[in-house]
Amino acid sequence: MTTPALELREIAREYGQGDSVLQVLKGASLTLMPGEMVALVAPSGTGKSTLLQIAGLLEKPTSGEVMLGGLEATALSDDERTALRRNDIGFVYQFHHLLPEFSARENIMLPQLIAGLPPQEAGARADEMLDYLRIGHRAEHRPAELSGGEQQRVAIARAVANAPRLLLADEPTGNLDPQTASYVFEALEALVRQSGLSALIATHNLDLAARMDRQVTLDDGQVVPRVI
């Protein structure tokens, strides 16, 4: 039986607000299988980013379990969670968050170097990713010299450079025009399909959501199938 790449089990997250408590997630559960692309489509303020932060081990739930490749991650130490996040999870955000003083190639090399890969191997992997995303000719350009679509493709390459098990994306095309968004999504989809990693992608773009394997939404703090 195939082990899910990600399982969120009865995730609750609440925040104290003075004497009151704000419940954002209320027993949210979700399973992603290897190679599956799932669109998370829900209005702002419903807990999308919180769900992604918890799935990516950047935030701890109030209760519930986060399983990554069958490993229960919520009880791990901070160092163990950091190592798991570095090796098994890739992140892409609406804004690229590339380091401005480094070239596209160097931005993709950095997470690999942090993970302990030799510079020559990290550089070769970065070149391979850039060529695959059709921006190899921009390898030595810094982020400010790249278009929005090129910046996001570099950010995607950086996110998957360490061959993670899971990719989490929060509005990865939300800052792009429709044509560029479609092209960037095609690049993202091709990488996911080729590598077999799982992807949970929060988006307001219904056209892109329709191209994924399935769609879910958040309703009263729980993950439910999105009715199309």
GROMACS .gro file of C-alpha atoms in nm:
model
  228
    1MET     CA    1   0.000   0.000   0.000
    2THR     CA    2   0.138   0.340  -0.100
    3THR     CA    3   0.219   0.573   0.188
    4PRO     CA    4   0.064   0.920   0.155
    5ALA     CA    5   0.309   1.205   0.104
    6LEU     CA    6   0.107   1.422   0.343
    7GLU     CA    7  -0.167   1.352   0.594
    8LEU     CA    8  -0.329   1.619   0.803
    9ARG     CA    9  -0.530   1.452   1.076
   10GLU     CA   10  -0.793   1.650   1.265
   11ILE     CA   11  -0.589   1.970   1.262
   12ALA     CA   12  -0.715   2.245   1.490
   13ARG     CA   13  -0.557   2.588   1.520
   14GLU     CA   14  -0.677   2.859   1.749
   15TYR     CA   15  -0.539   3.197   1.851
   16GLY     CA   16  -0.600   3.392   2.168
   17GLN     CA   17  -0.748   3.738   2.123
   18GLY     CA   18  -0.765   3.901   2.463
   19ASP     CA   19  -1.027   3.707   2.658
   20SER     CA   20  -1.161   3.533   2.349
   21VAL     CA   21  -1.033   3.257   2.124
   22LEU     CA   22  -1.034   3.264   1.743
   23GLN     CA   23  -1.069   2.917   1.590
   24VAL     CA   24  -0.925   2.914   1.240
   25LEU     CA   25  -0.907   2.539   1.175
   26LYS     CA   26  -1.148   2.295   1.338
   27GLY     CA   27  -1.050   1.934   1.278
   28ALA     CA   28  -0.920   1.982   0.925
   29SER     CA   29  -0.808   1.659   0.755
   30LEU     CA   30  -0.644   1.609   0.415
   31THR     CA   31  -0.446   1.334   0.243
   32LEU     CA   32  -0.212   1.382  -0.054
   33MET     CA   33  -0.076   1.081  -0.239
   34PRO     CA   34   0.260   1.081  -0.421
   35GLY     CA   35   0.234   1.254  -0.758
   36GLU     CA   36  -0.097   1.422  -0.677
   37MET     CA   37  -0.168   1.790  -0.742
   38VAL     CA   38  -0.445   1.936  -0.526
   39ALA     CA   39  -0.586   2.287  -0.557
   40LEU     CA   40  -0.688   2.465  -0.237
   41VAL     CA   41  -0.948   2.721  -0.342
   42ALA     CA   42  -1.108   2.927  -0.066
   43PRO     CA   43  -1.177   3.292   0.014
   44SER     CA   44  -0.922   3.501   0.199
   45GLY     CA   45  -0.948   3.476   0.575
   46THR     CA   46  -1.066   3.115   0.584
   47GLY     CA   47  -0.733   2.968   0.697
   48LYS     CA   48  -0.556   2.872   0.371
   49SER     CA   49  -0.221   3.015   0.470
   50THR     CA   50  -0.250   2.871   0.820
   51LEU     CA   51  -0.316   2.526   0.675
   52LEU     CA   52  -0.012   2.555   0.446
   53GLN     CA   53   0.207   2.680   0.731
   54ILE     CA   54   0.108   2.382   0.945
   55ALA     CA   55   0.152   2.136   0.656
   56GLY     CA   56   0.498   2.283   0.598
   57LEU     CA   57   0.597   2.252   0.966
   58LEU     CA   58   0.635   2.629   0.996
   59GLU     CA   59   0.361   2.645   1.257
   60LYS     CA   60   0.236   2.394   1.511
   61PRO     CA   61  -0.132   2.306   1.532
   62THR     CA   62  -0.323   2.346   1.855
   63SER     CA   63  -0.414   1.979   1.816
   64GLY     CA   64  -0.401   1.712   1.549
   65GLU     CA   65  -0.123   1.536   1.360
   66VAL     CA   66   0.089   1.617   1.054
   67MET     CA   67   0.221   1.304   0.883
   68LEU     CA   68   0.494   1.335   0.621
   69GLY     CA   69   0.569   1.013   0.436
   70GLY     CA   70   0.423   0.820   0.729
   71LEU     CA   71   0.630   1.007   0.991
   72GLU     CA   72   0.438   1.192   1.261
   73ALA     CA   73   0.603   1.533   1.255
   74THR     CA   74   0.417   1.739   1.511
   75ALA     CA   75   0.601   1.587   1.809
   76LEU     CA   76   0.950   1.631   1.664
   77SER     CA   77   1.203   1.872   1.810
   78ASP     CA   78   1.263   2.207   1.641
   79ASP     CA   79   1.590   2.079   1.491
   80GLU     CA   80   1.423   1.765   1.360
   81ARG     CA   81   1.139   1.968   1.209
   82THR     CA   82   1.389   2.202   1.044
   83ALA     CA   83   1.578   1.910   0.890
   84LEU     CA   84   1.255   1.751   0.766
   85ARG     CA   85   1.138   2.082   0.621
   86ARG     CA   86   1.471   2.137   0.447
   87ASN     CA   87   1.489   1.790   0.294
   88ASP     CA   88   1.127   1.695   0.229
   89ILE     CA   89   0.931   2.016   0.166
   90GLY     CA   90   0.954   2.284  -0.101
   91PHE     CA   91   0.779   2.621  -0.075
   92VAL     CA   92   0.665   2.866  -0.345
   93TYR     CA   93   0.493   3.192  -0.256
   94GLN     CA   94   0.314   3.468  -0.448
   95PHE     CA   95   0.627   3.680  -0.427
   96HIS     CA   96   0.946   3.506  -0.529
   97HIS     CA   97   1.160   3.591  -0.221
   98LEU     CA   98   1.480   3.538  -0.420
   99LEU     CA   99   1.796   3.678  -0.266
  100PRO     CA  100   1.866   3.996  -0.466
  101GLU     CA  101   2.245   3.986  -0.440
  102PHE     CA  102   2.271   3.639  -0.597
  103SER     CA  103   2.218   3.524  -0.954
  104ALA     CA  104   1.937   3.291  -1.057
  105ARG     CA  105   2.184   3.003  -1.060
  106GLU     CA  106   2.318   3.089  -0.715
  107ASN     CA  107   1.968   3.119  -0.570
  108ILE     CA  108   1.896   2.763  -0.681
  109MET     CA  109   2.232   2.639  -0.555
  110LEU     CA  110   2.193   2.779  -0.203
  111PRO     CA  111   1.943   2.530  -0.057
  112GLN     CA  112   2.148   2.247  -0.203
  113LEU     CA  113   2.468   2.380  -0.046
  114ILE     CA  114   2.290   2.415   0.288
  115ALA     CA  115   2.182   2.051   0.255
  116GLY     CA  116   2.548   1.953   0.212
  117LEU     CA  117   2.583   1.901  -0.164
  118PRO     CA  118   2.923   1.982  -0.316
  119PRO     CA  119   2.923   2.312  -0.513
  120GLN     CA  120   2.991   2.139  -0.845
  121GLU     CA  121   2.693   1.906  -0.802
  122ALA     CA  122   2.467   2.189  -0.682
  123GLY     CA  123   2.568   2.403  -0.980
  124ALA     CA  124   2.502   2.122  -1.227
  125ARG     CA  125   2.160   2.062  -1.074
  126ALA     CA  126   2.080   2.435  -1.091
  127ASP     CA  127   2.181   2.447  -1.458
  128GLU     CA  128   1.964   2.143  -1.531
  129MET     CA  129   1.664   2.306  -1.362
  130LEU     CA  130   1.712   2.637  -1.543
  131ASP     CA  131   1.739   2.464  -1.879
  132TYR     CA  132   1.428   2.256  -1.805
  133LEU     CA  133   1.235   2.574  -1.726
  134ARG     CA  134   1.370   2.738  -2.043
  135ILE     CA  135   1.560   3.013  -1.868
  136GLY     CA  136   1.912   2.872  -1.884
  137HIS     CA  137   2.019   3.183  -2.072
  138ARG     CA  138   1.925   3.390  -1.765
  139ALA     CA  139   2.136   3.187  -1.520
  140GLU     CA  140   2.377   3.468  -1.433
  141HIS     CA  141   2.113   3.740  -1.405
  142ARG     CA  142   2.006   3.871  -1.067
  143PRO     CA  143   1.637   3.877  -0.971
  144ALA     CA  144   1.596   4.249  -1.050
  145GLU     CA  145   1.705   4.175  -1.407
  146LEU     CA  146   1.439   3.905  -1.457
  147SER     CA  147   1.074   3.937  -1.553
  148GLY     CA  148   0.802   3.835  -1.307
  149GLY     CA  149   0.750   3.503  -1.481
  150GLU     CA  150   1.123   3.433  -1.487
  151GLN     CA  151   1.152   3.516  -1.117
  152GLN     CA  152   0.875   3.270  -1.032
  153ARG     CA  153   1.033   2.997  -1.244
  154VAL     CA  154   1.359   3.046  -1.053
  155ALA     CA  155   1.162   3.031  -0.726
  156ILE     CA  156   1.001   2.705  -0.838
  157ALA     CA  157   1.340   2.560  -0.934
  158ARG     CA  158   1.480   2.659  -0.595
  159ALA     CA  159   1.183   2.495  -0.419
  160VAL     CA  160   1.236   2.158  -0.586
  161ALA     CA  161   1.617   2.165  -0.610
  162ASN     CA  162   1.654   1.927  -0.315
  163ALA     CA  163   1.399   1.681  -0.460
  164PRO     CA  164   1.141   1.723  -0.183
  165ARG     CA  165   0.855   1.486  -0.113
  166LEU     CA  166   0.601   1.768  -0.091
  167LEU     CA  167   0.557   2.105  -0.263
  168LEU     CA  168   0.344   2.373  -0.097
  169ALA     CA  169   0.251   2.680  -0.299
  170ASP     CA  170   0.057   2.984  -0.179
  171GLU     CA  171  -0.084   3.178  -0.478
  172PRO     CA  172   0.228   3.106  -0.688
  173THR     CA  173   0.085   3.285  -0.994
  174GLY     CA  174  -0.119   3.548  -0.812
  175ASN     CA  175   0.119   3.830  -0.899
  176LEU     CA  176   0.134   3.751  -1.273
  177ASP     CA  177  -0.076   3.838  -1.576
  178PRO     CA  178  -0.299   3.553  -1.707
  179GLN     CA  179  -0.070   3.449  -1.992
  180THR     CA  180   0.243   3.445  -1.776
  181ALA     CA  181   0.052   3.268  -1.497
  182SER     CA  182  -0.048   2.992  -1.736
  183TYR     CA  183   0.310   2.949  -1.857
  184VAL     CA  184   0.451   2.940  -1.503
  185PHE     CA  185   0.187   2.686  -1.399
  186GLU     CA  186   0.276   2.467  -1.698
  187ALA     CA  187   0.638   2.468  -1.579
  188LEU     CA  188   0.532   2.386  -1.223
  189GLU     CA  189   0.301   2.106  -1.339
  190ALA     CA  190   0.569   1.954  -1.560
  191LEU     CA  191   0.813   1.942  -1.269
  192VAL     CA  192   0.555   1.783  -1.040
  193ARG     CA  193   0.457   1.520  -1.299
  194GLN     CA  194   0.816   1.439  -1.386
  195SER     CA  195   0.941   1.407  -1.030
  196GLY     CA  196   0.638   1.241  -0.873
  197LEU     CA  197   0.626   1.477  -0.578
  198SER     CA  198   0.295   1.588  -0.427
  199ALA     CA  199   0.171   1.945  -0.451
  200LEU     CA  200  -0.083   2.140  -0.250
  201ILE     CA  201  -0.143   2.470  -0.428
  202ALA     CA  202  -0.356   2.751  -0.290
  203THR     CA  203  -0.494   2.960  -0.574
  204HIS     CA  204  -0.778   3.192  -0.667
  205ASN     CA  205  -0.725   3.111  -1.035
  206LEU     CA  206  -1.010   2.875  -1.119
  207ASP     CA  207  -0.869   2.794  -1.464
  208LEU     CA  208  -0.547   2.668  -1.307
  209ALA     CA  209  -0.734   2.487  -1.030
  210ALA     CA  210  -0.932   2.297  -1.293
  211ARG     CA  211  -0.606   2.159  -1.437
  212MET     CA  212  -0.514   1.984  -1.111
  213ASP     CA  213  -0.619   1.636  -0.998
  214ARG     CA  214  -0.882   1.762  -0.756
  215GLN     CA  215  -0.998   2.071  -0.572
  216VAL     CA  216  -1.067   2.125  -0.203
  217THR     CA  217  -1.184   2.424  -0.004
  218LEU     CA  218  -1.221   2.528   0.359
  219ASP     CA  219  -1.565   2.538   0.516
  220ASP     CA  220  -1.598   2.636   0.881
  221GLY     CA  221  -1.240   2.535   0.951
  222GLN     CA  222  -1.255   2.198   0.777
  223VAL     CA  223  -1.118   2.076   0.443
  224VAL     CA  224  -1.397   1.962   0.212
  225PRO     CA  225  -1.418   1.880  -0.161
  226ARG     CA  226  -1.489   2.188  -0.368
  227VAL     CA  227  -1.817   2.166  -0.557
  228ILE     CA  228  -1.755   2.275  -0.916
   0.00000   0.00000   0.00000
